[in-house]
Amino acid sequence: MRLPPVRFLPSSAAPAVVAANARIAHLARAGNIEGARAAFEAMPLRTTASYNALLAGYFRNRLPDAALGLFRRMPSRDLASYNALISGLSLRRQTLPDAAAALASIPFPPSVVSFTSLLRGYVRHGLLADAIRLFQQMPERNHVSYTVLLGGLLDAGRVNEARRLFDEMPDRDVVAWTAMLSGYCQAGRITEARALFDEMPKRNVVSWTAMISGYAQNGEVNLARKLFEVMPERNEVSWTAMLVGYIQAGHVEDAAELFNAMPEHPVAACNAMMVGFGQRGMVDAAKTVFEKMRERDDGTWSAMIKAYEQNEFLMEALSTFREMLWRGVRPNYPSVISILTVCAALAVLDYGREVHAAMLRCSFDMDVFAVSALITMYIKCGNLDKAKRVFHTFEPKDIVMWNSMITGYAQHGLGEQALGIFHDMRLAGMSPDGITYIGALTACSYTGKVKEGREIFNSMTVNSSIRPGAEHYSCMVDLLGRSGLVEEAFDLIKNMPVEPDAVIWGALMGACRMHRNAEIAEFAAKKLLELEPGNAGPYVLLSHIYTSVGRWEDASKMRKFISSRNLNKSPGCSWIEYDKRVHLFTSGDVLAHPEHAAILRILEKLDGLLMESGYSADGSFVLHDIDEEQKSHSLRYHSERQAVAYGLLKIPEGMPIRVMKNLRVCGDCHSAIKLIAKITSREIILRDANRFHHFKDGFCSCRDYWIQVSKRPFDREVHHPLQANCIWY
């Protein structure tokens, strides 16, 4: 672009040039930098002010190279040109030294605006020492420079220094008073904030709103409401501040009443109300607010997605997120975290990949918390390779990322790798926390490493400040119980320094199920009844134990007891993702799926192939005392087998079949799916309530550690090296 020299304008041309300069500045502020440049180029005559307007516009629209090029080619420069340059270079931390050099190179005396522009840059980027040094060197200061430094001190939590600066200010306007007031509130010094509020010579609606927000943020919502009632005037910000105060205090009903009384419903208030409804489980109310909104921002979509996610409306959360992307709304940080949590809960890998792509577009892949959630999503979707790639390419790693990988390896049956990551983490100088130890102990439990588990458990009190809690004792009970040391696990519970919770007694129940210890199981079941009187889980498990030892009458009594007490028993279900849809299957209800005829044909074909391979159904996993043919029929239609059959029907060869189940995988189904993977030459990944099972070539990644030892021909055919030590869980 060729730049003509600046000319002296005839008086008749001056109004047109001033108007053109204003247009350039307006277009640049609106983000239309191309329009601003076109307006500049169309000017027949330009002044230095014309160049200054475009220069500031380039910086405002994050085009520093274009701005510097324009500055170098300017025919003439005034003080405003240098001020625009200093202000623009101060926007980025890496160009702050250039801004300081520009201040020093001004060929005429710099103004207070010149110094304040650099001062603002130091404060913006947290370089408070440099800001204070510059402030002290300034030949003159005005109320703006005082207010800029005051804000920096308050943002850094240096409230006492800020108060001393505030008291030194020669001219304190309402902005400075309000900034000091807000600083006290943010520091929790609400009494001093109110005293300052009462001293203010002049208050505006911002001051009143700051005091109301301060009360609300510090748990004084009633005082906030009293002040709100006597405000001389209110705007939508003050209404919203009071609304947010109620929501933060958990007073959703009061918030809803205030929301209904508002003269208008701005986007921020609607978003806050949706968050409050979501926290209270009032999803329909949140959806009503969402659907009535004429305008929405990214916070609106995020609030609706969060309301769905935290109340387990998982499919609705997914569809809302996809609609948000379809409408061209850029996802924000909370919506990404929420939807990654949903993808992990449902184990829907294709959706998770879409979210990962959205993260890359929005640069969230550089945020440690978002990446930690991404790793967890890939792990829970069964794609451990992708989780490892994300983990190894991100630096620096935080404790959550390390914990995610340790737990992920353990859940996938890779105990050695989990313990290797645990060791690498300590070598990297990262101190394990309580969750780290849970992950490491779980890895030991899932792989039968009793010795290593004991060493890690004992090292907690010796090598760290972490004291074992109920979760850690639960892991040890699980480890000992799975390894057949049921009595030792029972003794550990009786001697532990913390009160055993339902998880600990549940772990002992699981051990009793594996090793058919009905006596200890009955004791554990009674303890669980005291802790969770409405949970049917321990009694279903106890019924399993009675069945496995042939105590059919006791099993029948237990089922009647469950029925008479109206205990909650989660129905077994499995699901599989195909073509961006989640297909759900429940045990014994294969006809519910629209493609049930094709699924039944696959199941019947698999039955024949399994029989040819030496498989016979294990009726011990059927609770009722029925004949063997009926037991075989019942096992055939377990939900995980239906989902696997659908996967064989739909998932292309060469791609793994990924199935999720809400309960533990049935032991008979575990044996059958091993053979199905071998017969069909497919990889089947099953995530149950406890862990992942990778079935391939007739083997499972869990090394059959959970499967009860038996004499069936097909078990001998597999020839697994750990077959002699196999138990079912």
XYZ file of C-alpha atoms in Angstrom:
729
model
C 0.000 0.000 0.000
C 1.546 3.297 -1.094
C 1.255 6.039 1.518
C 1.045 9.603 0.256
C 2.456 12.380 2.379
C 0.284 14.155 4.882
C -1.057 17.386 3.524
C -2.384 20.506 5.141
C -6.105 20.467 4.568
C -8.195 23.350 3.405
C -10.812 24.249 5.966
C -13.578 23.027 3.683
C -12.125 19.493 3.608
C -11.559 19.182 7.361
C -15.086 17.975 8.336
C -14.997 15.201 5.724
C -11.595 13.985 6.908
C -12.689 14.040 10.551
C -15.779 12.024 9.636
C -13.663 9.514 7.665
C -11.266 9.143 10.588
C -14.211 8.458 12.892
C -15.505 5.851 10.452
C -12.139 4.066 10.381
C -12.048 3.954 14.177
C -15.663 2.719 14.365
C -15.116 -0.100 11.850
C -11.943 -1.206 13.634
C -13.696 -1.277 17.018
C -16.433 -3.424 15.456
C -13.820 -5.928 14.249
C -14.182 -5.001 10.577
C -10.527 -4.239 9.955
C -10.859 -4.844 6.205
C -13.595 -2.238 6.080
C -11.444 0.161 8.077
C -8.522 -0.347 5.705
C -10.783 0.162 2.672
C -12.129 3.400 4.161
C -8.563 4.574 4.778
C -7.451 3.797 1.218
C -10.510 5.547 -0.215
C -9.594 8.846 1.452
C -8.305 11.377 -1.113
C -6.581 13.286 1.691
C -5.213 11.871 4.940
C -3.945 13.407 8.152
C -1.746 11.927 10.849
C -4.975 11.256 12.741
C -6.091 9.053 9.820
C -2.980 6.925 10.174
C -3.376 6.831 13.960
C -6.944 5.535 13.639
C -5.872 2.650 11.388
C -2.771 1.988 13.522
C -4.904 1.562 16.650
C -7.335 -0.580 14.652
C -4.600 -2.983 13.587
C -3.513 -3.482 17.180
C -7.096 -3.812 18.402
C -7.699 -6.610 15.871
C -4.478 -8.444 16.783
C -2.537 -7.553 13.666
C 0.671 -6.230 15.256
C 2.850 -6.827 12.185
C 0.522 -4.756 9.997
C 0.466 -2.054 12.680
C 4.255 -1.882 12.916
C 4.563 -1.780 9.135
C 2.120 1.116 8.977
C 3.921 2.962 11.793
C 7.292 2.690 10.024
C 5.835 4.034 6.759
C 3.931 6.947 8.296
C 4.923 10.255 6.596
C 4.726 12.037 9.946
C 4.003 11.094 13.541
C 2.681 12.951 16.534
C 2.469 12.058 20.203
C -0.818 10.232 19.618
C 0.981 7.971 17.107
C 3.517 6.931 19.724
C 0.823 6.488 22.360
C -1.100 4.190 20.000
C 2.110 2.229 19.357
C 2.886 1.855 23.075
C -0.690 0.850 23.878
C -0.752 -1.729 21.066
C 2.616 -3.262 21.940
C 1.463 -3.526 25.569
C -1.353 -5.888 24.597
C 1.032 -8.849 24.388
C 3.474 -9.861 27.098
C 6.253 -10.684 24.640
C 6.167 -7.188 23.099
C 6.208 -5.277 26.393
C 9.971 -4.618 26.056
C 9.252 -3.085 22.637
C 6.570 -0.909 24.237
C 9.095 0.303 26.833
C 11.608 1.012 24.044
C 8.958 2.959 22.124
C 8.274 5.084 25.211
C 11.978 5.882 25.506
C 12.251 6.764 21.792
C 9.532 9.436 21.633
C 11.215 12.497 20.041
C 9.188 14.938 22.149
C 8.204 14.958 25.816
C 5.927 11.981 26.565
C 2.597 12.664 28.222
C 0.957 10.973 31.202
C -1.022 8.952 28.634
C 2.237 7.549 27.233
C 3.364 6.312 30.637
C -0.087 5.061 31.600
C -0.341 2.969 28.411
C 2.810 1.050 29.372
C 1.700 0.937 33.018
C -1.553 -0.694 31.929
C 0.406 -3.311 29.975
C 2.521 -4.240 33.000
C -0.583 -4.581 35.165
C -2.473 -6.559 32.510
C 0.270 -9.180 32.410
C 0.843 -9.390 36.157
C 4.247 -7.651 36.138
C 3.427 -5.684 39.239
C 7.029 -4.926 40.244
C 7.661 -3.324 36.843
C 4.378 -1.427 37.133
C 5.278 -0.005 40.555
C 8.763 0.950 39.332
C 7.327 2.777 36.297
C 4.660 4.466 38.422
C 7.332 5.859 40.747
C 9.333 7.176 37.762
C 6.407 8.967 36.127
C 6.944 12.743 35.980
C 3.221 13.256 36.489
C 0.239 11.096 37.320
C -3.487 11.443 36.922
C -6.436 9.601 38.400
C -6.300 7.046 35.532
C -2.714 6.008 36.308
C -3.571 5.739 40.009
C -6.643 3.644 39.212
C -4.699 1.315 36.895
C -2.093 0.534 39.565
C -4.802 0.285 42.211
C -6.527 -2.403 40.150
C -3.260 -4.297 39.724
C -2.612 -4.355 43.461
C -6.159 -5.518 44.163
C -5.998 -8.254 41.517
C -2.814 -9.516 43.181
C -4.563 -9.616 46.564
C -2.332 -6.878 47.995
C -5.251 -5.111 49.606
C -3.346 -3.185 52.283
C -0.931 -1.708 49.720
C -3.914 -0.842 47.544
C -5.544 0.993 50.450
C -2.401 3.055 51.054
C -2.300 4.007 47.360
C -6.021 4.791 47.488
C -5.474 7.139 50.440
C -2.647 8.897 48.513
C -4.780 9.586 45.453
C -5.284 13.332 44.982
C -8.486 12.804 43.017
C -10.612 9.770 43.864
C -13.522 9.325 41.523
C -16.356 6.808 41.902
C -14.410 4.269 39.826
C -11.529 4.236 42.314
C -13.897 4.034 45.303
C -15.749 1.110 43.704
C -12.506 -0.690 42.829
C -11.323 -0.455 46.454
C -14.732 -1.600 47.656
C -14.658 -4.648 45.364
C -11.120 -5.466 46.479
C -12.226 -5.658 50.102
C -15.146 -7.889 49.114
C -12.957 -10.262 47.109
C -10.616 -10.563 50.093
C -13.540 -11.433 52.372
C -13.145 -8.209 54.356
C -16.802 -7.374 54.111
C -16.950 -5.119 57.206
C -14.257 -2.820 55.785
C -16.032 -2.876 52.434
C -19.276 -1.698 54.030
C -17.453 1.025 55.959
C -15.913 2.276 52.723
C -19.305 2.098 51.015
C -20.822 4.265 53.752
C -17.974 6.805 53.378
C -18.381 7.210 49.617
C -19.188 10.840 48.755
C -21.025 9.708 45.654
C -22.414 6.314 44.699
C -23.707 5.006 41.415
C -25.486 1.817 40.457
C -22.115 0.069 39.978
C -21.109 0.861 43.570
C -24.389 -0.468 44.953
C -24.109 -3.580 42.827
C -20.524 -4.189 43.979
C -21.618 -4.061 47.612
C -24.544 -6.395 46.964
C -22.255 -8.852 45.161
C -19.768 -8.619 48.020
C -22.399 -9.579 50.578
C -23.630 -12.434 48.400
C -20.144 -13.787 47.669
C -19.356 -13.819 51.375
C -22.471 -15.722 52.407
C -24.493 -12.701 53.575
C -27.318 -13.110 51.093
C -29.940 -11.649 53.455
C -27.932 -8.446 53.884
C -27.467 -8.356 50.128
C -31.240 -8.501 49.649
C -31.854 -5.727 52.201
C -29.389 -3.480 50.384
C -30.916 -4.454 47.061
C -34.354 -3.343 48.276
C -33.165 0.195 49.145
C -31.168 0.823 45.969
C -32.132 4.190 44.459
C -31.982 2.659 40.982
C -31.397 -0.796 39.558
C -30.183 -2.088 36.252
C -30.018 -5.568 34.825
C -26.530 -6.057 36.313
C -27.773 -5.397 39.844
C -30.766 -7.716 39.373
C -28.441 -10.400 38.058
C -25.981 -9.902 40.937
C -28.745 -10.521 43.461
C -29.957 -13.513 41.475
C -26.457 -15.037 41.381
C -26.151 -14.441 45.122
C -29.250 -16.526 45.801
C -28.037 -19.295 43.503
C -24.580 -19.410 45.085
C -26.251 -19.683 48.492
C -28.428 -22.551 47.257
C -31.658 -20.537 47.557
C -33.015 -21.527 44.171
C -36.646 -20.851 45.103
C -35.809 -17.271 46.101
C -33.787 -16.914 42.913
C -36.731 -18.131 40.820
C -39.066 -15.668 42.544
C -36.650 -12.810 41.881
C -36.159 -13.976 38.286
C -39.910 -13.857 37.674
C -40.064 -10.341 39.151
C -37.312 -8.955 36.900
C -38.552 -6.353 34.400
C -36.314 -7.923 31.747
C -34.436 -11.183 31.480
C -30.919 -10.485 30.193
C -28.803 -13.372 28.935
C -26.578 -13.382 32.028
C -29.591 -13.714 34.355
C -31.089 -16.524 32.285
C -27.773 -18.365 32.282
C -27.475 -18.030 36.054
C -31.036 -19.272 36.545
C -30.375 -22.307 34.353
C -27.301 -23.117 36.423
C -29.347 -22.874 39.613
C -32.108 -25.102 38.268
C -29.519 -27.613 37.077
C -27.865 -27.764 40.493
C -31.239 -28.466 42.098
C -32.094 -31.191 39.559
C -34.858 -29.088 37.967
C -33.913 -29.926 34.390
C -37.324 -29.151 32.902
C -37.277 -25.675 34.477
C -33.799 -25.037 33.057
C -34.945 -26.215 29.643
C -37.971 -23.896 29.793
C -35.709 -20.890 30.410
C -33.403 -22.036 27.602
C -36.206 -22.416 25.074
C -37.744 -19.008 25.886
C -34.507 -17.099 25.338
C -34.448 -14.975 22.197
C -30.697 -14.436 22.432
C -28.131 -16.969 23.595
C -24.386 -16.840 24.131
C -21.842 -19.572 24.749
C -22.647 -19.427 28.479
C -26.286 -20.252 27.690
C -25.393 -23.437 25.835
C -22.830 -24.331 28.485
C -25.399 -23.931 31.282
C -27.927 -26.166 29.501
C -25.317 -28.824 28.739
C -24.150 -28.751 32.364
C -27.712 -29.098 33.656
C -28.177 -32.178 31.478
C -24.778 -33.638 32.396
C -25.013 -33.285 36.158
C -28.504 -34.805 36.170
C -27.523 -37.718 33.885
C -29.550 -36.622 30.857
C -26.525 -37.687 28.886
C -27.987 -38.092 25.417
C -29.702 -34.714 25.725
C -26.353 -33.150 26.653
C -24.763 -34.669 23.555
C -27.501 -33.489 21.213
C -27.385 -29.970 22.718
C -23.636 -29.764 22.245
C -23.933 -30.866 18.614
C -26.695 -28.317 18.009
C -24.475 -25.616 19.504
C -21.692 -26.483 17.052
C -24.166 -26.669 14.169
C -25.345 -23.131 14.968
C -21.763 -21.904 14.802
C -21.400 -21.163 18.520
C -17.825 -21.533 19.711
C -17.755 -23.894 22.731
C -16.359 -22.461 25.941
C -14.255 -24.174 28.584
C -17.124 -25.365 30.862
C -19.092 -26.853 27.957
C -16.033 -28.787 26.751
C -15.402 -30.207 30.229
C -19.080 -31.156 30.626
C -19.349 -32.885 27.267
C -16.098 -34.791 27.773
C -17.557 -36.052 31.046
C -20.682 -37.168 29.185
C -18.668 -38.938 26.481
C -16.655 -40.715 29.171
C -19.790 -41.801 31.047
C -21.444 -43.168 27.905
C -18.167 -44.369 26.362
C -19.199 -42.903 23.003
C -15.873 -42.652 21.218
C -17.117 -41.061 17.988
C -18.691 -38.173 19.888
C -15.506 -37.872 21.940
C -13.453 -37.516 18.776
C -15.784 -34.701 17.643
C -15.199 -32.896 20.940
C -11.441 -33.374 20.570
C -11.626 -31.777 17.117
C -13.612 -28.859 18.574
C -10.949 -28.475 21.285
C -8.244 -28.207 18.633
C -10.207 -25.551 16.747
C -10.692 -23.533 19.929
C -7.136 -24.064 21.272
C -8.395 -25.820 24.404
C -5.833 -28.566 23.721
C -3.285 -26.352 25.504
C -5.281 -26.230 28.751
C -4.088 -28.764 31.328
C -7.537 -29.310 32.864
C -9.244 -29.788 29.507
C -6.514 -32.187 28.372
C -6.864 -34.158 31.618
C -10.585 -34.531 30.910
C -9.749 -35.545 27.321
C -7.386 -38.279 28.529
C -10.040 -39.576 30.917
C -12.573 -39.626 28.083
C -10.345 -41.704 25.813
C -9.561 -44.099 28.653
C -13.205 -44.632 29.559
C -14.078 -45.069 25.888
C -11.576 -47.912 25.727
C -9.069 -46.146 23.451
C -6.018 -46.371 25.662
C -3.590 -45.823 22.760
C -5.061 -42.395 22.014
C -5.035 -41.493 25.722
C -1.329 -42.413 25.863
C -0.546 -40.255 22.824
C -2.290 -37.225 24.319
C -0.595 -37.828 27.677
C 2.921 -38.148 26.276
C 2.656 -35.085 24.012
C 1.453 -32.670 26.699
C 3.830 -30.736 28.966
C 3.827 -29.900 31.787
C 1.682 -32.668 33.251
C -0.366 -32.087 36.383
C -1.345 -34.585 39.065
C -4.758 -35.203 37.466
C -3.154 -36.330 34.205
C -0.809 -38.734 35.972
C -3.700 -40.107 38.025
C -5.823 -40.562 34.911
C -3.146 -42.670 33.234
C -2.443 -44.781 36.326
C -6.145 -45.509 36.779
C -6.598 -46.033 33.042
C -3.869 -48.646 32.787
C -5.292 -50.420 35.841
C -8.836 -50.457 34.465
C -7.536 -51.932 31.221
C -5.826 -54.781 33.071
C -2.328 -53.374 32.553
C -1.172 -53.396 36.152
C 2.543 -53.425 35.346
C 2.201 -50.349 33.134
C 0.103 -48.603 35.800
C 2.780 -49.193 38.409
C 5.405 -48.077 35.869
C 3.599 -44.739 35.449
C 3.345 -44.498 39.254
C 7.141 -44.927 39.437
C 7.764 -42.442 36.582
C 5.565 -39.886 38.301
C 7.671 -39.994 41.445
C 10.897 -39.826 39.407
C 9.522 -36.679 37.749
C 9.296 -35.062 41.183
C 5.505 -35.147 41.363
C 4.185 -36.015 44.815
C 1.399 -38.624 44.778
C -1.901 -37.621 46.333
C -4.643 -39.799 47.771
C -6.135 -40.503 44.347
C -2.739 -41.600 43.032
C -2.482 -44.217 45.765
C -6.005 -45.419 45.016
C -5.023 -45.892 41.363
C -1.816 -47.756 42.238
C -3.562 -50.017 44.759
C -6.336 -50.692 42.248
C -3.687 -51.727 39.714
C -2.299 -54.180 42.239
C -5.787 -55.500 42.969
C -6.691 -55.939 39.302
C -3.508 -57.914 38.640
C -3.215 -59.884 41.878
C -0.017 -58.154 43.051
C -0.461 -58.636 46.787
C 3.168 -57.995 47.732
C 3.406 -54.756 45.735
C 0.047 -53.612 47.083
C 1.129 -54.094 50.676
C 4.342 -52.169 50.016
C 2.505 -49.240 48.442
C -0.096 -49.168 51.212
C 2.583 -49.193 53.916
C 4.619 -46.518 52.103
C 1.756 -44.031 52.367
C 2.413 -43.294 56.033
C 6.207 -43.642 55.745
C 7.020 -41.702 52.562
C 4.177 -39.220 52.275
C 1.869 -37.033 54.281
C -1.169 -38.914 52.960
C -2.984 -40.884 55.623
C -4.907 -43.946 54.419
C -8.630 -43.276 54.249
C -11.628 -45.487 53.715
C -10.945 -45.592 49.955
C -7.426 -46.940 50.463
C -8.591 -49.566 52.944
C -11.280 -50.544 50.464
C -8.568 -51.162 47.842
C -6.619 -53.327 50.282
C -9.723 -55.327 51.234
C -10.395 -55.790 47.525
C -6.797 -56.875 46.855
C -6.677 -59.363 49.713
C -10.171 -60.683 49.046
C -9.622 -61.264 45.337
C -6.414 -63.126 46.151
C -8.287 -65.547 48.408
C -7.180 -63.950 51.694
C -10.761 -63.346 52.817
C -10.057 -63.857 56.517
C -7.128 -61.422 56.406
C -9.329 -58.882 54.614
C -11.990 -59.326 57.317
C -9.369 -58.805 60.051
C -8.139 -55.637 58.311
C -11.665 -54.225 58.404
C -12.068 -55.020 62.082
C -8.758 -53.319 62.990
C -8.765 -50.304 60.647
C -8.697 -46.851 62.330
C -11.512 -45.437 60.191
C -15.129 -46.512 60.199
C -15.755 -48.993 57.343
C -18.197 -47.690 54.778
C -20.462 -49.415 52.268
C -17.675 -49.626 49.674
C -15.441 -51.583 52.061
C -18.180 -54.019 53.036
C -19.087 -54.312 49.361
C -15.495 -55.245 48.497
C -15.614 -57.952 51.156
C -18.906 -59.194 49.740
C -17.275 -59.468 46.325
C -14.473 -61.545 47.794
C -17.008 -63.802 49.467
C -18.765 -64.242 46.116
C -15.537 -65.265 44.419
C -14.544 -67.714 47.142
C -18.037 -68.847 48.220
C -17.706 -67.741 51.834
C -21.357 -67.531 52.848
C -20.689 -66.946 56.578
C -18.642 -63.752 56.205
C -20.911 -62.663 53.340
C -23.948 -62.807 55.659
C -22.134 -60.624 58.212
C -21.095 -58.115 55.525
C -24.635 -58.036 54.120
C -26.038 -57.102 57.528
C -23.540 -54.243 57.811
C -24.490 -53.037 54.350
C -28.183 -53.115 55.303
C -27.411 -50.750 58.196
C -25.532 -48.355 55.903
C -27.730 -48.598 52.793
C -31.128 -49.988 53.777
C -32.604 -49.361 50.322
C -29.869 -51.007 48.253
C -30.595 -54.480 46.903
C -27.037 -55.043 45.628
C -25.602 -56.946 48.619
C -28.661 -59.180 48.839
C -28.543 -59.994 45.155
C -24.882 -60.888 45.640
C -25.706 -62.950 48.727
C -28.357 -64.743 46.693
C -25.644 -65.475 44.114
C -23.476 -66.961 46.859
C -26.308 -69.166 48.154
C -26.948 -70.311 44.589
C -23.271 -71.098 43.943
C -23.104 -73.384 47.004
C -26.450 -75.047 46.273
C -28.446 -73.347 49.043
C -31.483 -72.887 46.817
C -33.939 -72.430 49.666
C -31.859 -69.632 51.185
C -31.528 -68.040 47.755
C -35.309 -68.166 47.320
C -35.849 -66.594 50.750
C -33.403 -63.837 49.868
C -35.256 -63.024 46.652
C -38.519 -62.866 48.577
C -36.848 -60.591 51.141
C -35.685 -58.250 48.360
C -39.182 -58.179 46.906
C -40.891 -57.596 50.270
C -38.603 -54.686 51.172
C -38.995 -53.000 47.768
C -35.236 -52.729 47.545
C -33.679 -50.994 44.553
C -32.044 -53.362 42.093
C -30.413 -51.839 39.050
C -31.506 -53.696 35.917
C -28.661 -55.082 33.851
C -28.197 -53.239 30.573
C -25.522 -52.858 27.925
C -25.118 -50.394 25.089
C -23.088 -49.908 21.960
C -22.495 -46.834 19.789
C -23.099 -47.112 16.058
C -23.713 -44.427 13.453
C -23.719 -41.669 16.120
C -26.529 -43.425 18.013
C -26.409 -45.343 21.276
C -28.222 -48.709 21.100
C -29.374 -49.986 24.503
C -30.072 -53.622 25.387
C -31.567 -55.088 28.553
C -31.238 -58.678 29.687
C -33.946 -60.972 28.329
C -35.629 -58.241 26.267
C -34.073 -58.678 22.839
C -37.399 -58.001 21.098
C -37.261 -54.347 22.192
C -34.694 -53.460 19.526
C -36.091 -52.614 16.063
C -33.565 -55.005 14.457
C -34.277 -57.838 16.876
C -34.811 -60.422 14.129
C -31.276 -59.945 12.777
C -29.839 -59.932 16.298
C -31.603 -63.226 17.114
C -30.165 -64.807 13.978
C -26.648 -63.739 15.014
C -27.191 -65.115 18.538
C -28.423 -68.437 17.196
C -25.482 -68.680 14.816
C -23.074 -67.889 17.654
C -24.688 -70.571 19.817
C -23.886 -73.190 17.197
C -20.304 -72.020 16.787
C -19.805 -71.908 20.558
C -21.105 -75.434 20.982
C -18.722 -76.649 18.267
C -15.865 -75.039 20.207
C -16.721 -76.957 23.383
C -18.673 -74.256 25.189
C -21.412 -75.153 27.639
C -23.430 -72.643 29.614
C -22.479 -72.174 33.278
C -25.822 -72.262 35.107
C -24.286 -71.033 38.360
C -24.773 -67.505 37.040
C -28.561 -67.972 36.943
C -30.184 -67.124 40.240
C -33.289 -69.264 39.868
C -33.479 -73.042 40.360
C -34.560 -73.947 36.826
C -33.505 -76.715 34.466
C -30.282 -76.490 32.469
C -31.997 -75.768 29.153
C -33.807 -72.786 30.652
C -30.570 -71.576 32.231
C -28.802 -71.740 28.867
C -31.674 -69.819 27.252
C -31.523 -67.160 30.001
C -27.778 -66.672 29.632
C -28.018 -66.401 25.837
C -30.051 -63.188 26.112
C -27.906 -61.372 28.663
C -27.540 -57.743 27.620
C -23.813 -57.901 26.883
C -24.310 -60.779 24.423
C -27.072 -58.883 22.636
C -24.794 -55.851 22.294
C -21.916 -57.991 21.005
C -24.247 -59.617 18.457
C -25.375 -56.177 17.262
C -21.744 -55.106 16.993
C -20.964 -58.142 14.834
C -23.933 -57.212 12.683
C -22.993 -53.541 12.196
C -19.351 -52.752 13.010
C -17.098 -53.269 9.959
C -14.426 -55.952 10.127
C -11.072 -54.696 11.312
C -12.657 -52.268 13.774
C -13.015 -53.176 17.460
C -16.489 -53.739 18.885
C -16.912 -51.546 21.978
C -19.627 -52.528 24.453
C -20.533 -50.901 27.774
C -22.393 -52.539 30.678
C -23.758 -50.876 33.791
C -23.087 -53.882 36.074
C -20.306 -56.431 36.369
C -19.971 -58.644 33.339
C -21.573 -62.047 33.837
C -18.951 -64.771 34.304
C -20.571 -67.050 31.744
C -20.765 -64.187 29.256
C -17.091 -63.451 29.901
C -16.203 -67.014 28.899
C -18.526 -66.925 25.892
C -17.249 -63.589 24.594
C -13.665 -64.829 24.781
C -14.609 -67.620 22.419
C -16.731 -65.322 20.222
C -13.693 -63.057 19.758
C -11.639 -66.077 18.713
C -14.292 -67.627 16.441
C -15.049 -64.367 14.606
C -11.451 -63.028 14.618
C -12.722 -59.763 16.120
C -11.464 -57.591 18.955
C -14.212 -56.956 21.506
C -13.740 -54.316 24.209
C -16.215 -54.538 27.081
C -16.376 -51.926 29.823
C -18.340 -53.080 32.839
C -18.956 -51.355 36.168
C -15.443 -52.133 37.396
C -12.989 -52.405 34.546
C -12.228 -53.003 30.886
C -12.022 -56.419 29.252
C -10.155 -56.594 25.938
C -11.143 -59.862 24.241
C -8.932 -61.023 21.382
C -7.878 -64.431 19.990
C -9.642 -66.254 22.819
C -7.957 -64.284 25.614
C -9.006 -61.415 27.885
C -6.804 -58.584 29.133
C -7.945 -59.305 32.691
C -6.052 -62.611 32.372
C -9.168 -64.374 33.601
C -8.320 -63.200 37.107
C -12.038 -62.855 37.777
C -13.248 -66.163 36.367
C -13.945 -68.997 38.712
C -11.750 -72.053 38.168
C -13.632 -74.805 36.361
C -13.053 -78.041 34.468
C -14.894 -77.093 31.301
C -13.262 -78.346 28.051
C -13.153 -74.912 26.452
C -11.217 -73.526 29.446
C -8.544 -76.172 28.930
C -8.516 -75.406 25.209
C -7.488 -71.780 25.783
C -4.305 -72.834 27.623
C -3.857 -69.485 29.310
C -0.680 -69.411 31.435
C -2.628 -68.148 34.477
C -5.524 -70.549 34.033
C -4.679 -72.470 37.211
C -5.202 -69.334 39.317
C -8.392 -68.061 37.648
C -11.312 -66.889 39.770
C -14.589 -65.140 38.933
C -15.599 -61.743 40.280
